[in-house]
Tab-separated table of C-alpha atoms in Angstrom:
chain	number	residue	atom	x	y	z
A	1	UNK	CA	102.349	77.327	109.421
A	2	UNK	CA	100.430	78.295	112.353
A	3	UNK	CA	99.391	82.023	113.275
A	4	UNK	CA	101.421	84.203	115.953
A	5	UNK	CA	99.186	84.853	119.117
A	6	UNK	CA	96.374	87.580	119.181
A	7	UNK	CA	98.293	90.946	119.649
A	8	UNK	CA	97.227	94.497	119.161
A	9	UNK	CA	99.442	97.194	117.408
A	10	UNK	CA	101.681	98.214	120.509
A	11	UNK	CA	105.083	97.039	120.169
A	12	UNK	CA	106.343	94.650	123.082
A	13	UNK	CA	108.912	95.546	125.464
A	14	UNK	CA	111.974	95.628	123.701
A	15	UNK	CA	115.693	94.378	125.566
A	16	UNK	CA	116.677	97.041	128.302
A	17	UNK	CA	120.601	96.494	127.979
A	18	UNK	CA	121.270	98.657	131.019
A	19	UNK	CA	119.585	95.796	133.178
A	20	UNK	CA	120.636	93.182	130.708
A	21	UNK	CA	121.986	89.743	132.270
A	22	UNK	CA	124.603	89.608	129.527
A	23	UNK	CA	126.769	92.180	131.822
A	24	UNK	CA	127.278	89.071	133.696
A	25	UNK	CA	128.527	87.175	130.653
A	26	UNK	CA	132.355	86.500	131.202
A	27	UNK	CA	131.933	86.916	134.986
A	28	UNK	CA	132.126	84.508	137.968
A	29	UNK	CA	129.185	82.850	136.711
A	30	UNK	CA	130.209	82.001	133.579
A	31	UNK	CA	133.441	80.698	135.145
A	32	UNK	CA	131.582	78.013	136.943
A	33	UNK	CA	130.242	76.332	133.475
A	34	UNK	CA	132.772	73.677	132.773
A	35	UNK	CA	133.216	71.226	130.049
A	36	UNK	CA	131.820	68.930	132.891
A	37	UNK	CA	128.384	70.368	132.897
A	38	UNK	CA	128.626	70.749	129.004
A	39	UNK	CA	129.010	66.880	128.786
A	40	UNK	CA	125.420	66.352	130.650
A	41	UNK	CA	123.449	68.848	128.447
A	42	UNK	CA	121.256	66.668	126.184
A	43	UNK	CA	120.920	69.194	123.381
A	44	UNK	CA	124.753	69.108	122.782
A	45	UNK	CA	124.564	65.408	122.155
A	46	UNK	CA	126.142	65.103	118.563
A	47	UNK	CA	126.284	68.845	118.122
A	48	UNK	CA	129.297	69.947	115.946
A	49	UNK	CA	130.273	66.036	115.075
A	50	UNK	CA	129.710	66.949	110.987
A	51	UNK	CA	129.521	69.635	108.641
A	52	UNK	CA	126.190	71.541	108.513
A	53	UNK	CA	124.209	74.189	110.662
A	54	UNK	CA	122.483	73.340	113.900
A	55	UNK	CA	120.253	75.812	115.948
A	56	UNK	CA	118.588	75.688	119.179
A	57	UNK	CA	115.837	77.871	121.052
A	58	UNK	CA	115.884	78.783	124.691
A	59	UNK	CA	112.829	77.610	126.226
A	60	UNK	CA	112.352	78.229	129.745
A	61	UNK	CA	115.943	78.182	130.588
A	62	UNK	CA	116.562	74.837	128.595
A	63	UNK	CA	117.690	74.429	125.151
A	64	UNK	CA	115.560	72.896	122.817
A	65	UNK	CA	116.794	71.784	119.109
A	66	UNK	CA	115.100	74.113	116.305
A	67	UNK	CA	113.815	71.920	113.264
A	68	UNK	CA	115.735	72.241	110.375
A	69	UNK	CA	112.885	73.096	108.061
A	70	UNK	CA	112.549	75.958	110.535
A	71	UNK	CA	116.263	77.202	110.008
A	72	UNK	CA	116.158	80.826	109.073
A	73	UNK	CA	112.944	81.680	110.813
A	74	UNK	CA	113.203	83.380	113.848
A	75	UNK	CA	110.547	85.032	116.352
A	76	UNK	CA	111.332	88.422	118.227
A	77	UNK	CA	110.077	86.888	121.542
A	78	UNK	CA	112.813	84.493	121.438
A	79	UNK	CA	116.586	83.806	121.768
A	80	UNK	CA	118.669	81.310	119.983
A	81	UNK	CA	121.973	79.636	119.374
A	82	UNK	CA	123.277	78.784	116.102
A	83	UNK	CA	126.749	76.461	115.234
A	84	UNK	CA	128.108	76.412	111.859
A	85	UNK	CA	130.418	73.480	111.579
A	86	UNK	CA	132.907	73.457	108.489
A	87	UNK	CA	136.130	72.568	107.179
A	88	UNK	CA	138.784	75.069	105.960
A	89	UNK	CA	138.313	75.709	102.192
A	90	UNK	CA	141.066	74.676	99.864
A	91	UNK	CA	142.533	72.295	102.556
A	92	UNK	CA	142.759	68.347	102.731
A	93	UNK	CA	142.305	69.070	106.569
A	94	UNK	CA	139.756	67.051	108.013
A	95	UNK	CA	139.730	69.292	111.135
A	96	UNK	CA	136.089	70.700	112.156
A	97	UNK	CA	136.180	74.331	112.548
A	98	UNK	CA	133.147	76.313	114.334
A	99	UNK	CA	131.181	79.514	114.293
A	100	UNK	CA	128.826	79.618	117.355
A	101	UNK	CA	126.468	82.436	117.551
A	102	UNK	CA	123.652	83.628	120.011
A	103	UNK	CA	120.730	85.612	118.608
A	104	UNK	CA	118.613	87.932	120.500
A	105	UNK	CA	115.053	88.770	119.380
A	106	UNK	CA	114.313	92.242	120.204
A	107	UNK	CA	111.588	91.380	122.620
A	108	UNK	CA	113.607	88.370	124.105
A	109	UNK	CA	113.448	88.536	127.865
A	110	UNK	CA	116.500	89.089	129.971
A	111	UNK	CA	116.470	85.604	131.153
A	112	UNK	CA	116.199	84.425	127.687
A	113	UNK	CA	119.190	86.102	126.270
A	114	UNK	CA	121.270	85.710	129.403
A	115	UNK	CA	120.953	82.036	129.118
A	116	UNK	CA	121.561	81.889	125.365
A	117	UNK	CA	124.825	83.674	126.230
A	118	UNK	CA	125.728	81.265	128.816
A	119	UNK	CA	124.643	78.158	126.714
A	120	UNK	CA	126.722	79.682	124.016
A	121	UNK	CA	129.886	79.653	126.347
A	122	UNK	CA	129.117	75.858	127.506
A	123	UNK	CA	128.752	74.605	124.122
A	124	UNK	CA	132.318	76.557	123.295
A	125	UNK	CA	133.634	74.443	126.277
A	126	UNK	CA	132.113	71.058	124.864
A	127	UNK	CA	133.625	71.926	121.624
A	128	UNK	CA	137.077	72.420	123.352
A	129	UNK	CA	136.954	75.914	123.094
A	130	UNK	CA	137.585	75.889	119.228
A	131	UNK	CA	134.548	77.833	118.071
A	132	UNK	CA	134.483	81.425	117.371
A	133	UNK	CA	131.731	83.111	119.376
A	134	UNK	CA	129.555	85.802	118.093
A	135	UNK	CA	126.608	87.973	119.587
A	136	UNK	CA	123.777	88.768	116.956
A	137	UNK	CA	121.037	91.297	117.683
A	138	UNK	CA	117.686	91.159	115.515
A	139	UNK	CA	117.918	93.756	112.374
A	140	UNK	CA	121.771	93.973	112.740
A	141	UNK	CA	122.480	90.638	111.890
A	142	UNK	CA	126.212	89.920	110.595
A	143	UNK	CA	126.852	89.282	107.090
A	144	UNK	CA	128.439	85.837	108.517
A	145	UNK	CA	125.319	85.126	110.103
A	146	UNK	CA	122.907	86.165	107.465
A	147	UNK	CA	124.957	84.416	104.762
A	148	UNK	CA	123.816	80.860	106.675
A	149	UNK	CA	120.319	81.019	105.251
A	150	UNK	CA	118.350	81.843	102.137
A	151	UNK	CA	116.352	84.206	103.811
A	152	UNK	CA	116.145	85.064	107.645
A	153	UNK	CA	112.127	85.452	108.446
A	154	UNK	CA	111.459	87.232	111.514
A	155	UNK	CA	108.124	86.992	113.075
A	156	UNK	CA	106.214	88.597	115.974
A	157	UNK	CA	105.735	86.754	118.958
A	158	UNK	CA	107.117	83.643	120.082
A	159	UNK	CA	107.934	80.494	118.768
A	160	UNK	CA	105.233	78.536	120.862
A	161	UNK	CA	102.748	79.533	118.303
A	162	UNK	CA	104.623	77.624	115.778
A	163	UNK	CA	104.761	78.030	111.752
A	164	UNK	CA	103.109	75.002	110.814
A	165	UNK	CA	99.286	73.375	110.735
A	166	UNK	CA	97.482	76.217	109.770
A	167	UNK	CA	93.518	76.239	110.604
A	168	UNK	CA	92.105	78.762	108.334
A	169	UNK	CA	88.994	79.124	110.297
A	170	UNK	CA	90.783	80.584	113.259
A	171	UNK	CA	93.594	82.178	111.077
A	172	UNK	CA	94.628	85.951	112.308
A	173	UNK	CA	95.811	88.019	109.535
A	174	UNK	CA	99.421	89.093	109.285
A	175	UNK	CA	101.259	91.824	107.387
A	176	UNK	CA	104.426	90.879	105.818
A	177	UNK	CA	107.179	92.956	104.979
A	178	UNK	CA	109.936	91.765	102.346
A	179	UNK	CA	113.086	93.983	102.324
A	180	UNK	CA	116.582	93.038	100.474
A	181	UNK	CA	118.185	93.131	97.500
A	182	UNK	CA	119.729	90.466	94.978
A	183	UNK	CA	122.208	89.336	97.816
A	184	UNK	CA	119.220	88.812	100.287
A	185	UNK	CA	115.778	89.376	101.029
A	186	UNK	CA	114.506	89.438	104.639
A	187	UNK	CA	111.179	88.779	105.751
A	188	UNK	CA	109.675	90.584	108.980
A	189	UNK	CA	106.096	90.671	110.396
A	190	UNK	CA	104.608	94.307	110.927
A	191	UNK	CA	101.476	95.960	112.532
A	192	UNK	CA	98.518	95.215	110.496
A	193	UNK	CA	98.042	98.924	109.455
A	194	UNK	CA	98.280	100.818	106.160
A	195	UNK	CA	101.002	103.005	107.756
A	196	UNK	CA	103.281	100.115	107.799
A	197	UNK	CA	103.626	100.126	104.044
A	198	UNK	CA	106.374	101.927	102.567
A	199	UNK	CA	107.070	102.614	98.742
A	200	UNK	CA	110.599	100.755	98.727
A	201	UNK	CA	109.478	97.462	99.388
A	202	UNK	CA	106.808	94.469	99.092
A	203	UNK	CA	104.284	93.373	101.417
A	204	UNK	CA	101.775	90.581	101.718
A	205	UNK	CA	98.725	90.745	103.344
A	206	UNK	CA	97.957	87.160	104.823
A	207	UNK	CA	94.661	86.366	105.482
A	208	UNK	CA	94.751	82.645	105.541
A	209	UNK	CA	92.649	81.481	102.481
A	210	UNK	CA	93.473	84.714	100.551
A	211	UNK	CA	97.010	86.173	100.195
A	212	UNK	CA	97.510	89.952	98.638
A	213	UNK	CA	100.736	91.127	97.503
A	214	UNK	CA	101.455	94.638	97.386
A	215	UNK	CA	104.128	96.059	95.486
A	216	UNK	CA	105.840	99.311	96.509
A	217	UNK	CA	106.360	101.546	93.528
A	218	UNK	CA	110.038	101.683	94.305
A	219	UNK	CA	110.597	97.938	95.133
A	220	UNK	CA	112.910	95.852	93.349
A	221	UNK	CA	112.739	92.818	91.466
A	222	UNK	CA	114.362	90.436	94.192
A	223	UNK	CA	111.844	91.729	96.594
A	224	UNK	CA	108.956	91.139	94.343
A	225	UNK	CA	110.380	87.713	93.600
A	226	UNK	CA	110.743	86.469	97.112
A	227	UNK	CA	107.038	87.506	97.978
A	228	UNK	CA	105.799	85.796	95.165
A	229	UNK	CA	107.898	82.550	96.028
A	230	UNK	CA	106.465	82.660	99.589
A	231	UNK	CA	102.954	83.079	98.314
A	232	UNK	CA	103.327	79.922	96.390
A	233	UNK	CA	104.876	78.164	99.600
A	234	UNK	CA	101.960	79.318	101.257
A	235	UNK	CA	99.246	78.050	98.527
A	236	UNK	CA	101.008	74.636	98.492
A	237	UNK	CA	100.771	74.063	102.126
A	238	UNK	CA	97.326	75.497	102.627
A	239	UNK	CA	95.788	73.743	99.297
A	240	UNK	CA	92.747	76.122	98.847
A	241	UNK	CA	94.411	79.560	99.088
A	242	UNK	CA	94.197	82.544	96.291
A	243	UNK	CA	96.235	85.254	95.649
A	244	UNK	CA	96.102	88.232	93.914
A	245	UNK	CA	99.171	90.978	93.235
A	246	UNK	CA	98.569	94.704	93.416
A	247	UNK	CA	100.850	97.531	92.422
A	248	UNK	CA	101.003	100.940	94.353
A	249	UNK	CA	98.951	103.751	92.844
A	250	UNK	CA	96.641	101.360	91.069
A	251	UNK	CA	94.833	100.149	93.952
A	252	UNK	CA	91.442	101.553	94.583
A	253	UNK	CA	89.869	102.331	97.941
A	254	UNK	CA	87.099	99.586	97.698
A	255	UNK	CA	89.947	97.285	97.132
A	256	UNK	CA	89.808	94.372	99.848
A	257	UNK	CA	93.368	94.730	100.195
A	258	UNK	CA	92.663	98.040	101.635
A	259	UNK	CA	89.292	97.315	103.448
A	260	UNK	CA	90.789	94.648	105.334
A	261	UNK	CA	94.253	96.787	106.411
A	262	UNK	CA	93.112	99.157	108.677
A	263	UNK	CA	94.494	103.051	108.450
A	264	UNK	CA	95.481	103.175	112.597
A	265	UNK	CA	98.515	104.617	113.761
A	266	UNK	CA	101.604	102.252	115.006
A	267	UNK	CA	104.395	102.347	117.190
A	268	UNK	CA	107.429	102.721	115.543
A	269	UNK	CA	111.171	101.283	116.424
A	270	UNK	CA	112.762	104.542	117.987
A	271	UNK	CA	115.415	105.670	115.403
A	272	UNK	CA	119.282	105.600	116.713
A	273	UNK	CA	120.743	109.046	117.057
A	274	UNK	CA	123.291	110.171	114.585
A	275	UNK	CA	126.298	108.652	115.127
A	276	UNK	CA	129.721	110.529	114.468
A	277	UNK	CA	131.801	108.415	116.529
A	278	UNK	CA	135.057	107.287	115.273
A	279	UNK	CA	136.267	103.571	115.058
A	280	UNK	CA	138.315	102.679	118.204
A	281	UNK	CA	140.450	100.138	120.049
A	282	UNK	CA	140.284	99.513	124.058
A	283	UNK	CA	142.814	97.454	126.227
A	284	UNK	CA	141.568	95.237	128.680
A	285	UNK	CA	143.813	94.733	131.206
A	286	UNK	CA	144.737	92.993	134.439
A	287	UNK	CA	147.307	94.445	136.722
A	288	UNK	CA	146.027	93.827	140.139
A	289	UNK	CA	142.684	95.396	138.975
A	290	UNK	CA	141.018	95.556	135.838
A	291	UNK	CA	141.355	98.458	133.699
A	292	UNK	CA	139.624	99.215	130.076
A	293	UNK	CA	141.372	102.187	128.321
A	294	UNK	CA	140.969	103.641	124.722
A	295	UNK	CA	144.639	103.206	123.129
A	296	UNK	CA	143.860	103.960	119.466
A	297	UNK	CA	140.861	106.143	117.639
A	298	UNK	CA	140.220	106.521	113.998
A	299	UNK	CA	141.226	105.030	110.702
A	300	UNK	CA	143.162	103.176	110.230
A	301	UNK	CA	143.827	101.490	113.557
A	302	UNK	CA	147.311	99.931	113.982
A	303	UNK	CA	147.909	96.135	114.500
A	304	UNK	CA	151.206	96.997	116.413
A	305	UNK	CA	148.949	98.323	119.381
A	306	UNK	CA	148.158	94.786	119.830
A	307	UNK	CA	149.838	92.929	122.934
A	308	UNK	CA	149.363	89.207	123.296
A	309	UNK	CA	149.121	89.982	127.115
A	310	UNK	CA	145.924	91.367	127.197
A	311	UNK	CA	142.568	91.588	125.604
A	312	UNK	CA	141.520	94.212	123.281
A	313	UNK	CA	138.197	95.669	121.664
A	314	UNK	CA	138.275	96.566	118.226
A	315	UNK	CA	134.949	98.795	117.403
A	316	UNK	CA	134.655	99.426	113.676
A	317	UNK	CA	131.097	100.748	114.056
A	318	UNK	CA	129.831	97.978	111.993
A	319	UNK	CA	131.594	95.219	113.764
A	320	UNK	CA	132.984	94.827	117.418
A	321	UNK	CA	135.662	92.252	117.918
A	322	UNK	CA	136.964	91.059	121.021
A	323	UNK	CA	140.688	89.799	120.346
A	324	UNK	CA	142.050	87.748	122.922
A	325	UNK	CA	145.816	87.592	123.156
A	326	UNK	CA	147.676	84.317	123.519
A	327	UNK	CA	148.918	85.532	126.966
A	328	UNK	CA	145.897	86.953	128.277
A	329	UNK	CA	145.047	85.871	131.879
A	330	UNK	CA	141.823	84.072	132.780
A	331	UNK	CA	140.484	87.489	134.477
A	332	UNK	CA	140.945	89.509	131.074
A	333	UNK	CA	139.611	86.189	129.208
A	334	UNK	CA	136.047	85.992	131.380
A	335	UNK	CA	135.744	89.418	131.283
A	336	UNK	CA	136.121	90.266	127.923
A	337	UNK	CA	132.979	90.100	126.500
A	338	UNK	CA	131.197	91.529	129.289
A	339	UNK	CA	133.245	94.660	128.794
A	340	UNK	CA	132.703	94.772	125.294
A	341	UNK	CA	128.832	94.470	125.428
A	342	UNK	CA	128.832	97.097	128.240
A	343	UNK	CA	131.230	99.392	126.302
A	344	UNK	CA	128.675	99.123	123.211
A	345	UNK	CA	125.578	100.171	125.363
A	346	UNK	CA	127.760	103.502	125.883
A	347	UNK	CA	127.749	104.138	121.994
A	348	UNK	CA	125.077	105.248	119.325
A	349	UNK	CA	125.514	101.678	117.801
A	350	UNK	CA	124.703	99.244	120.571
A	351	UNK	CA	123.414	96.516	118.358
A	352	UNK	CA	126.349	95.959	116.079
A	353	UNK	CA	127.889	92.113	115.939
A	354	UNK	CA	130.093	90.897	118.433
A	355	UNK	CA	132.827	88.587	117.798
A	356	UNK	CA	135.227	86.953	120.036
A	357	UNK	CA	138.536	86.380	118.233
A	358	UNK	CA	141.807	84.365	119.575
A	359	UNK	CA	145.373	85.496	118.712
A	360	UNK	CA	146.160	83.312	115.768
A	361	UNK	CA	142.677	82.807	114.437
A	362	UNK	CA	141.892	86.080	113.218
A	363	UNK	CA	139.316	86.840	110.577
A	364	UNK	CA	139.323	88.573	106.953
A	365	UNK	CA	136.933	90.817	108.471
A	366	UNK	CA	139.280	91.758	111.511
A	367	UNK	CA	142.113	91.928	109.312
A	368	UNK	CA	140.525	94.288	107.210
A	369	UNK	CA	139.831	96.637	110.116
A	370	UNK	CA	143.600	96.912	111.142
A	371	UNK	CA	146.730	98.367	109.040
């Protein structure tokens, strides 16, 4: 594992959704992505040919396969495409089914996540339009997406810094944050400051050959266990590394842990405004011109509102589903995702997962949202 590039405590620029290239997703630009061009993309060679998980990273507008041992590791400055290939459970069918996700790091550039979106469509064409498409935003991933990994490790910087081949003599200190529960503990890198600590979670101060695990007084056993496992992995890789475990409230001011962790201000991610909006359903219809109108609000939303001739956006405030009717025309289909994306940017929950669902392929989560 190699250190991320040098950086200060100031947060990098986060995605500017108002100027997002994802607004073009489903437009005429997307329309020009044909299966013929998908067949010429080297990255898709063998993609989806057998059951399992495949991950690619966007590198200068190109799709590069992400090593299997790195699955679950993501850099905040990058965008990724994830394909899960599976067979229907409890069935004798040998048919391969697919979920394809594009994952947006909070510091990924517009070009990167725009490319990830387009290439996701291309992969969908390559697999004969069979995959269910999803948008995932760092820190707001769907339960389906998180279920692919034992843990999601989110690091600052871009993947060019890599994870392996540490040179401890030039290693840059990192503060790692473990947060979660028995279902899953996720790992994030935080600014190197005492002000990044909180009592509810576990942190590791990684100094290369010395590792300190700091257990918040209200942290749970799952977070502590995951941190112990992570330290064990690092020590195995580095050979001579040592570790020490510290409990909040029992750490002397003279402790090397605090001496190495400066007490300086850090930028905090802006808190979202309180969201009191209600779940809602919108209809996307092409009747000479495209209209996007609200057809339902509140719980429960009625399945009877759906019409096979059009596209509907169902916003539960936890997930956003784009339901594509069998009779929806190409204009509606091409613009469905873009309208859902732009709609969410006008809400106080813009980062929730988006899932494209074709009529007849509804998921359990979608079915649960409608009465």
